[in-house]
Coordinates of C-alpha atoms in Angstrom, one line a residue:
X1 CA 81.7 122.9 110.6
X2 CA 79.7 120.2 112.4
X3 CA 77.7 119.2 109.3
X4 CA 80.8 119.1 107.2
X5 CA 82.6 117.0 109.8
X6 CA 79.7 114.6 110.0
X7 CA 79.6 114.3 106.2
X8 CA 83.4 113.5 106.1
X9 CA 83.0 110.9 108.8
X10 CA 80.0 109.2 107.0
X11 CA 81.9 109.2 103.7
X12 CA 84.9 107.6 105.3
X13 CA 82.8 104.9 106.9
X14 CA 80.9 104.3 103.7
X15 CA 84.2 103.8 101.8
X16 CA 85.7 101.6 104.5
X17 CA 82.8 99.3 105.2
X18 CA 80.0 99.8 102.6
X19 CA 77.5 99.5 105.4
X20 CA 73.8 98.5 105.0
X21 CA 73.0 100.8 107.9
X22 CA 74.9 103.8 109.2
X23 CA 73.6 106.3 111.8
X24 CA 75.9 109.0 113.1
X25 CA 74.7 111.3 115.8
X26 CA 76.5 114.4 117.0
X27 CA 76.2 114.6 120.8
X28 CA 78.8 117.4 121.1
X29 CA 76.2 120.0 122.4
X30 CA 75.6 117.8 125.4
X31 CA 79.4 118.0 126.3
X32 CA 80.0 121.7 126.1
X33 CA 82.6 122.7 128.6
X34 CA 84.1 119.3 128.7
X35 CA 87.8 119.3 128.4
X36 CA 87.9 117.5 125.0
X37 CA 85.0 119.6 123.6
X38 CA 86.7 122.9 124.4
X39 CA 89.2 122.3 121.7
X40 CA 86.5 121.7 119.1
X41 CA 86.6 117.9 118.9
X42 CA 83.2 116.3 118.8
X43 CA 81.3 113.6 120.7
X44 CA 79.5 111.1 118.5
X45 CA 77.3 108.0 118.6
X46 CA 77.6 105.5 115.7
X47 CA 75.4 102.6 114.7
X48 CA 76.9 100.7 111.8
X49 CA 75.9 97.4 110.2
X50 CA 78.2 96.0 107.5
X51 CA 79.2 92.6 106.1
X52 CA 82.8 93.7 106.5
X53 CA 82.3 93.5 110.3
X54 CA 80.9 89.9 110.2
X55 CA 82.9 87.4 112.1
X56 CA 84.9 90.0 114.0
X57 CA 84.8 90.2 117.8
X58 CA 83.3 93.4 119.3
X59 CA 86.9 94.6 120.1
X60 CA 88.0 93.9 116.5
X61 CA 84.9 95.8 115.1
X62 CA 85.7 98.8 117.3
X63 CA 89.4 98.7 116.3
X64 CA 88.3 98.6 112.6
X65 CA 86.1 101.7 113.0
X66 CA 88.8 103.5 115.0
X67 CA 91.4 102.6 112.3
X68 CA 89.1 104.0 109.6
X69 CA 88.8 107.3 111.5
X70 CA 92.3 107.4 113.0
X71 CA 93.4 110.7 111.3
X72 CA 90.6 112.6 113.1
X73 CA 91.1 111.1 116.6
X74 CA 91.6 113.0 118.9
X75 CA 91.7 116.3 116.9
X76 CA 88.2 116.2 115.5
X77 CA 86.7 113.2 117.3
X78 CA 87.1 113.3 121.0
X79 CA 84.6 110.6 121.9
X80 CA 82.9 107.9 119.8
X81 CA 80.3 105.5 121.1
X82 CA 80.1 102.5 118.7
X83 CA 77.3 100.0 118.1
X84 CA 78.8 97.8 115.4
X85 CA 77.9 94.5 113.8
X86 CA 76.9 92.6 110.7
X87 CA 73.3 92.3 109.3

């Protein structure tokens, strides 16, 4: 399930932002036993660089990423650490 979920998240981010760089790391194993992890939702770290994020404040960049992934929060994504920006 985890690899399938990662692939879906990457695909959504690719479609939403056409990033020049995209790294998505699943940190879920480090959070076993955590309340959010018990239900099967994952913990992820994201590094994304995209022209679509240029000129946006850090808050706006994060909101854009969260909006792209909204249907999976909090059901499949419990925590998401974001490092976003333009090239």
